[in-house]
Amino acid sequence: MNRVDALTTLPPEFAAARALLPSFDGGPSAFIYGMIGGAAVGGLVVGILAAIGNRRGRAARPLGDVGTLLPRNRAEIGHAAALSIAAGVTEELAFRLYLPLLTALVTGSAILAFTLAALLFGAMHLYQGWKGVVATTIVGLTMTAVYLMTGALWLVMLLHALLDLNGLVLRPLISSSSASRSGRSPRSPPGIARGTPPSPPG
């Protein structure tokens, strides 16, 4: 069965799940503006909390153990950025389109399909510990809602990639720069050593 159209159009099999949420039939632009506003407010709150934590000598810690994914030096920044973008594209294809569509075709239930996909998405991050599983399951459900409300798969790919770039690239860079200015070693996420060659894969 040729379902290439599902890459650009919300499949009709998802109609029952979409009906449970507000719809942006005029396109995702209004939703994007809302997301930008929400991200700005959320970023401000996170920045304030991080500043308070730094004053008290506590670095902000991510939910879940993502230490193995963080770049250890500047040479690995590019790898972390590529990983973030690849994850945003491939994971959204798998868990917001392919798996839900296949499950909906087999079971006839889009709600069950997306629930199962979100749970599997969280379980896939078991290496991050239970906090990471809970956090990524919530992220998966949020991405599902964005996809269903806008019908724009590219948008959830973009949001996913930006989320990963923030955690795996931007925050380590900021942490490293702050630690360099203050003359102390960053705690979490780990700082990026200048000029240190990358460790061989292992």
PDB file of C-alpha atoms in Angstrom:
ATOM      1  CA  MET A   1       0.000   0.000   0.000  1.00  0.00           C
ATOM      2  CA  ASN A   2       1.431   3.367  -1.025  1.00  0.00           C
ATOM      3  CA  ARG A   3       1.131   5.801   1.901  1.00  0.00           C
ATOM      4  CA  VAL A   4       3.806   8.348   0.970  1.00  0.00           C
ATOM      5  CA  ASP A   5       1.096  11.031   1.279  1.00  0.00           C
ATOM      6  CA  ALA A   6       1.159  10.456   5.047  1.00  0.00           C
ATOM      7  CA  LEU A   7       4.455  12.350   5.174  1.00  0.00           C
ATOM      8  CA  THR A   8       2.691  15.600   4.294  1.00  0.00           C
ATOM      9  CA  THR A   9      -0.963  14.985   5.218  1.00  0.00           C
ATOM     10  CA  LEU A  10      -2.436  13.679   8.441  1.00  0.00           C
ATOM     11  CA  PRO A  11      -3.685  10.142   7.671  1.00  0.00           C
ATOM     12  CA  PRO A  12      -7.467   9.684   7.927  1.00  0.00           C
ATOM     13  CA  GLU A  13      -6.827   6.755  10.301  1.00  0.00           C
ATOM     14  CA  PHE A  14      -5.831   9.376  12.918  1.00  0.00           C
ATOM     15  CA  ALA A  15      -9.146  11.271  12.728  1.00  0.00           C
ATOM     16  CA  ALA A  16     -10.557   9.799  15.950  1.00  0.00           C
ATOM     17  CA  ALA A  17      -7.494  10.863  17.951  1.00  0.00           C
ATOM     18  CA  ARG A  18      -7.380  14.290  16.341  1.00  0.00           C
ATOM     19  CA  ALA A  19     -11.032  14.892  17.231  1.00  0.00           C
ATOM     20  CA  LEU A  20     -10.069  14.848  20.924  1.00  0.00           C
ATOM     21  CA  LEU A  21      -7.852  17.930  20.556  1.00  0.00           C
ATOM     22  CA  PRO A  22      -8.198  21.494  19.244  1.00  0.00           C
ATOM     23  CA  SER A  23      -7.512  21.701  15.519  1.00  0.00           C
ATOM     24  CA  PHE A  24      -5.488  24.281  13.607  1.00  0.00           C
ATOM     25  CA  ASP A  25      -7.116  23.811  10.226  1.00  0.00           C
ATOM     26  CA  GLY A  26      -5.761  27.110   8.938  1.00  0.00           C
ATOM     27  CA  GLY A  27      -2.232  25.753   9.204  1.00  0.00           C
ATOM     28  CA  PRO A  28       0.308  25.457  11.979  1.00  0.00           C
ATOM     29  CA  SER A  29       1.347  29.141  11.934  1.00  0.00           C
ATOM     30  CA  ALA A  30      -0.882  30.158  14.857  1.00  0.00           C
ATOM     31  CA  PHE A  31       0.308  27.195  16.831  1.00  0.00           C
ATOM     32  CA  ILE A  32       3.930  28.071  16.073  1.00  0.00           C
ATOM     33  CA  TYR A  33       3.408  31.592  17.435  1.00  0.00           C
ATOM     34  CA  GLY A  34       1.907  30.108  20.581  1.00  0.00           C
ATOM     35  CA  MET A  35       4.821  27.699  20.939  1.00  0.00           C
ATOM     36  CA  ILE A  36       7.335  30.527  20.522  1.00  0.00           C
ATOM     37  CA  GLY A  37       5.558  32.570  23.185  1.00  0.00           C
ATOM     38  CA  GLY A  38       5.366  29.606  25.527  1.00  0.00           C
ATOM     39  CA  ALA A  39       9.017  28.765  24.912  1.00  0.00           C
ATOM     40  CA  ALA A  40      10.017  32.362  25.659  1.00  0.00           C
ATOM     41  CA  VAL A  41       8.163  32.353  28.978  1.00  0.00           C
ATOM     42  CA  GLY A  42       9.414  28.869  29.831  1.00  0.00           C
ATOM     43  CA  GLY A  43      12.971  29.813  28.925  1.00  0.00           C
ATOM     44  CA  LEU A  44      12.745  32.869  31.166  1.00  0.00           C
ATOM     45  CA  VAL A  45      11.558  30.766  34.104  1.00  0.00           C
ATOM     46  CA  VAL A  46      14.257  28.146  33.535  1.00  0.00           C
ATOM     47  CA  GLY A  47      16.889  30.869  33.243  1.00  0.00           C
ATOM     48  CA  ILE A  48      15.817  32.417  36.552  1.00  0.00           C
ATOM     49  CA  LEU A  49      15.888  29.028  38.303  1.00  0.00           C
ATOM     50  CA  ALA A  50      19.294  28.239  36.806  1.00  0.00           C
ATOM     51  CA  ALA A  51      20.667  31.593  37.959  1.00  0.00           C
ATOM     52  CA  ILE A  52      19.374  30.966  41.495  1.00  0.00           C
ATOM     53  CA  GLY A  53      20.913  27.490  41.436  1.00  0.00           C
ATOM     54  CA  ASN A  54      24.282  28.831  40.267  1.00  0.00           C
ATOM     55  CA  ARG A  55      24.317  31.406  43.066  1.00  0.00           C
ATOM     56  CA  ARG A  56      23.797  28.595  45.557  1.00  0.00           C
ATOM     57  CA  GLY A  57      26.476  26.481  43.932  1.00  0.00           C
ATOM     58  CA  ARG A  58      24.064  24.019  42.348  1.00  0.00           C
ATOM     59  CA  ALA A  59      24.065  23.403  38.606  1.00  0.00           C
ATOM     60  CA  ALA A  60      20.772  22.655  36.930  1.00  0.00           C
ATOM     61  CA  ARG A  61      20.467  18.933  36.255  1.00  0.00           C
ATOM     62  CA  PRO A  62      18.466  17.419  33.420  1.00  0.00           C
ATOM     63  CA  LEU A  63      15.703  14.922  34.065  1.00  0.00           C
ATOM     64  CA  GLY A  64      17.205  11.519  33.463  1.00  0.00           C
ATOM     65  CA  ASP A  65      20.787  10.364  33.026  1.00  0.00           C
ATOM     66  CA  VAL A  66      21.959  11.775  29.696  1.00  0.00           C
ATOM     67  CA  GLY A  67      25.646  11.946  30.581  1.00  0.00           C
ATOM     68  CA  THR A  68      26.626   9.389  27.961  1.00  0.00           C
ATOM     69  CA  LEU A  69      25.101  11.556  25.224  1.00  0.00           C
ATOM     70  CA  LEU A  70      26.745  14.844  26.187  1.00  0.00           C
ATOM     71  CA  PRO A  71      29.806  16.062  24.274  1.00  0.00           C
ATOM     72  CA  ARG A  72      33.030  15.686  26.275  1.00  0.00           C
ATOM     73  CA  ASN A  73      35.020  18.187  24.225  1.00  0.00           C
ATOM     74  CA  ARG A  74      34.587  20.720  21.447  1.00  0.00           C
ATOM     75  CA  ALA A  75      35.362  18.152  18.770  1.00  0.00           C
ATOM     76  CA  GLU A  76      32.231  16.221  19.749  1.00  0.00           C
ATOM     77  CA  ILE A  77      29.881  19.225  19.504  1.00  0.00           C
ATOM     78  CA  GLY A  78      29.289  18.544  15.814  1.00  0.00           C
ATOM     79  CA  HIS A  79      28.482  14.900  16.550  1.00  0.00           C
ATOM     80  CA  ALA A  80      25.991  15.931  19.245  1.00  0.00           C
ATOM     81  CA  ALA A  81      24.339  18.396  16.846  1.00  0.00           C
ATOM     82  CA  ALA A  82      24.077  15.755  14.112  1.00  0.00           C
ATOM     83  CA  LEU A  83      22.651  13.257  16.619  1.00  0.00           C
ATOM     84  CA  SER A  84      20.048  15.799  17.737  1.00  0.00           C
ATOM     85  CA  ILE A  85      18.877  16.517  14.201  1.00  0.00           C
ATOM     86  CA  ALA A  86      18.862  12.836  13.206  1.00  0.00           C
ATOM     87  CA  ALA A  87      16.867  11.914  16.311  1.00  0.00           C
ATOM     88  CA  GLY A  88      14.350  14.677  15.637  1.00  0.00           C
ATOM     89  CA  VAL A  89      13.680  13.374  12.139  1.00  0.00           C
ATOM     90  CA  THR A  90      13.874   9.608  12.566  1.00  0.00           C
ATOM     91  CA  GLU A  91      12.189   9.281  15.972  1.00  0.00           C
ATOM     92  CA  GLU A  92       9.253  11.428  14.922  1.00  0.00           C
ATOM     93  CA  LEU A  93       8.862   9.422  11.731  1.00  0.00           C
ATOM     94  CA  ALA A  94       8.894   6.198  13.723  1.00  0.00           C
ATOM     95  CA  PHE A  95       6.850   7.130  16.803  1.00  0.00           C
ATOM     96  CA  ARG A  96       4.477   9.782  15.463  1.00  0.00           C
ATOM     97  CA  LEU A  97       3.765   8.317  12.021  1.00  0.00           C
ATOM     98  CA  TYR A  98       4.939   4.822  11.080  1.00  0.00           C
ATOM     99  CA  LEU A  99       4.246   2.938  14.311  1.00  0.00           C
ATOM    100  CA  PRO A 100       0.902   4.664  15.061  1.00  0.00           C
ATOM    101  CA  LEU A 101      -0.259   4.231  11.460  1.00  0.00           C
ATOM    102  CA  LEU A 102       0.643   0.544  11.406  1.00  0.00           C
ATOM    103  CA  THR A 103      -1.019  -0.032  14.790  1.00  0.00           C
ATOM    104  CA  ALA A 104      -4.134   1.903  13.758  1.00  0.00           C
ATOM    105  CA  LEU A 105      -4.410  -0.128  10.561  1.00  0.00           C
ATOM    106  CA  VAL A 106      -4.155  -3.382  12.542  1.00  0.00           C
ATOM    107  CA  THR A 107      -6.314  -2.479  15.565  1.00  0.00           C
ATOM    108  CA  GLY A 108      -8.602   0.182  14.120  1.00  0.00           C
ATOM    109  CA  SER A 109      -7.881   2.472  17.107  1.00  0.00           C
ATOM    110  CA  ALA A 110      -5.799   5.619  16.624  1.00  0.00           C
ATOM    111  CA  ILE A 111      -5.988   6.401  20.352  1.00  0.00           C
ATOM    112  CA  LEU A 112      -4.499   3.019  21.240  1.00  0.00           C
ATOM    113  CA  ALA A 113      -1.921   3.466  18.493  1.00  0.00           C
ATOM    114  CA  PHE A 114      -0.619   6.790  19.786  1.00  0.00           C
ATOM    115  CA  THR A 115      -0.720   5.667  23.418  1.00  0.00           C
ATOM    116  CA  LEU A 116       1.334   2.592  22.599  1.00  0.00           C
ATOM    117  CA  ALA A 117       3.788   4.650  20.524  1.00  0.00           C
ATOM    118  CA  ALA A 118       4.296   7.166  23.353  1.00  0.00           C
ATOM    119  CA  LEU A 119       4.887   4.389  25.894  1.00  0.00           C
ATOM    120  CA  LEU A 120       7.400   2.679  23.619  1.00  0.00           C
ATOM    121  CA  PHE A 121       9.076   6.028  22.983  1.00  0.00           C
ATOM    122  CA  GLY A 122       9.542   6.454  26.736  1.00  0.00           C
ATOM    123  CA  ALA A 123      10.691   2.844  27.199  1.00  0.00           C
ATOM    124  CA  MET A 124      13.313   3.354  24.498  1.00  0.00           C
ATOM    125  CA  HIS A 125      14.976   5.855  26.850  1.00  0.00           C
ATOM    126  CA  LEU A 126      15.301   3.357  29.706  1.00  0.00           C
ATOM    127  CA  TYR A 127      19.061   3.987  29.753  1.00  0.00           C
ATOM    128  CA  GLN A 128      18.247   7.421  31.216  1.00  0.00           C
ATOM    129  CA  GLY A 129      16.675   5.885  34.333  1.00  0.00           C
ATOM    130  CA  TRP A 130      13.050   6.093  35.438  1.00  0.00           C
ATOM    131  CA  LYS A 131      13.056   9.895  35.471  1.00  0.00           C
ATOM    132  CA  GLY A 132      14.207   9.901  31.872  1.00  0.00           C
ATOM    133  CA  VAL A 133      11.507   7.409  30.911  1.00  0.00           C
ATOM    134  CA  VAL A 134       8.792   9.545  32.532  1.00  0.00           C
ATOM    135  CA  ALA A 135      10.145  12.753  30.991  1.00  0.00           C
ATOM    136  CA  THR A 136      10.453  11.324  27.474  1.00  0.00           C
ATOM    137  CA  THR A 137       7.009   9.722  27.679  1.00  0.00           C
ATOM    138  CA  ILE A 138       5.561  13.146  28.499  1.00  0.00           C
ATOM    139  CA  VAL A 139       7.552  14.649  25.625  1.00  0.00           C
ATOM    140  CA  GLY A 140       6.215  11.921  23.338  1.00  0.00           C
ATOM    141  CA  LEU A 141       2.626  12.661  24.323  1.00  0.00           C
ATOM    142  CA  THR A 142       3.242  16.380  23.815  1.00  0.00           C
ATOM    143  CA  MET A 143       4.706  15.810  20.355  1.00  0.00           C
ATOM    144  CA  THR A 144       1.724  13.615  19.543  1.00  0.00           C
ATOM    145  CA  ALA A 145      -0.648  16.409  20.534  1.00  0.00           C
ATOM    146  CA  VAL A 146       1.258  18.945  18.419  1.00  0.00           C
ATOM    147  CA  TYR A 147       1.179  16.592  15.432  1.00  0.00           C
ATOM    148  CA  LEU A 148      -2.525  15.868  15.745  1.00  0.00           C
ATOM    149  CA  MET A 149      -3.483  19.511  16.277  1.00  0.00           C
ATOM    150  CA  THR A 150      -1.453  20.849  13.357  1.00  0.00           C
ATOM    151  CA  GLY A 151      -1.176  17.863  11.023  1.00  0.00           C
ATOM    152  CA  ALA A 152       2.405  19.004  10.405  1.00  0.00           C
ATOM    153  CA  LEU A 153       4.947  16.220  10.864  1.00  0.00           C
ATOM    154  CA  TRP A 154       7.765  18.604   9.965  1.00  0.00           C
ATOM    155  CA  LEU A 155       6.838  20.784  12.924  1.00  0.00           C
ATOM    156  CA  VAL A 156       7.244  18.017  15.508  1.00  0.00           C
ATOM    157  CA  MET A 157      10.511  17.024  13.826  1.00  0.00           C
ATOM    158  CA  LEU A 158      11.720  20.609  14.204  1.00  0.00           C
ATOM    159  CA  LEU A 159      10.586  20.890  17.833  1.00  0.00           C
ATOM    160  CA  HIS A 160      12.194  17.542  18.698  1.00  0.00           C
ATOM    161  CA  ALA A 161      15.487  18.527  17.061  1.00  0.00           C
ATOM    162  CA  LEU A 162      15.506  21.913  18.831  1.00  0.00           C
ATOM    163  CA  LEU A 163      14.786  20.233  22.161  1.00  0.00           C
ATOM    164  CA  ASP A 164      17.720  17.855  21.696  1.00  0.00           C
ATOM    165  CA  LEU A 165      20.013  20.619  20.456  1.00  0.00           C
ATOM    166  CA  ASN A 166      19.199  22.601  23.587  1.00  0.00           C
ATOM    167  CA  GLY A 167      20.067  19.703  25.891  1.00  0.00           C
ATOM    168  CA  LEU A 168      23.013  18.194  24.034  1.00  0.00           C
ATOM    169  CA  VAL A 169      24.692  21.265  22.523  1.00  0.00           C
ATOM    170  CA  LEU A 170      23.511  24.621  23.882  1.00  0.00           C
ATOM    171  CA  ARG A 171      23.435  23.791  27.604  1.00  0.00           C
ATOM    172  CA  PRO A 172      26.876  22.113  27.655  1.00  0.00           C
ATOM    173  CA  LEU A 173      28.345  25.092  25.788  1.00  0.00           C
ATOM    174  CA  ILE A 174      26.779  27.577  28.213  1.00  0.00           C
ATOM    175  CA  SER A 175      27.866  25.472  31.185  1.00  0.00           C
ATOM    176  CA  SER A 176      31.417  25.304  29.873  1.00  0.00           C
ATOM    177  CA  SER A 177      31.562  29.060  29.221  1.00  0.00           C
ATOM    178  CA  SER A 178      30.138  29.897  32.665  1.00  0.00           C
ATOM    179  CA  ALA A 179      32.623  27.576  34.352  1.00  0.00           C
ATOM    180  CA  SER A 180      35.527  29.143  32.442  1.00  0.00           C
ATOM    181  CA  ARG A 181      34.511  32.648  33.515  1.00  0.00           C
ATOM    182  CA  SER A 182      34.093  31.663  37.158  1.00  0.00           C
ATOM    183  CA  GLY A 183      37.250  29.573  37.268  1.00  0.00           C
ATOM    184  CA  ARG A 184      35.479  26.436  38.510  1.00  0.00           C
ATOM    185  CA  SER A 185      34.672  23.086  36.945  1.00  0.00           C
ATOM    186  CA  PRO A 186      31.100  22.638  35.723  1.00  0.00           C
ATOM    187  CA  ARG A 187      29.169  19.856  37.406  1.00  0.00           C
ATOM    188  CA  SER A 188      26.217  18.955  35.191  1.00  0.00           C
ATOM    189  CA  PRO A 189      26.148  18.860  32.291  1.00  0.00           C
ATOM    190  CA  PRO A 190      29.896  18.248  32.030  1.00  0.00           C
ATOM    191  CA  GLY A 191      32.006  21.023  30.590  1.00  0.00           C
ATOM    192  CA  ILE A 192      33.598  20.844  27.201  1.00  0.00           C
ATOM    193  CA  ALA A 193      37.341  20.750  27.358  1.00  0.00           C
ATOM    194  CA  ARG A 194      39.014  23.031  24.824  1.00  0.00           C
ATOM    195  CA  GLY A 195      41.319  21.247  22.437  1.00  0.00           C
ATOM    196  CA  THR A 196      40.857  17.773  23.928  1.00  0.00           C
ATOM    197  CA  PRO A 197      40.775  15.096  21.230  1.00  0.00           C
ATOM    198  CA  PRO A 198      37.686  12.906  21.153  1.00  0.00           C
ATOM    199  CA  SER A 199      37.899   9.514  22.799  1.00  0.00           C
ATOM    200  CA  PRO A 200      37.814   6.532  20.450  1.00  0.00           C
ATOM    201  CA  PRO A 201      34.420   4.818  20.179  1.00  0.00           C
ATOM    202  CA  GLY A 202      34.137   1.989  22.436  1.00  0.00           C
TER     203      GLY A 202
END
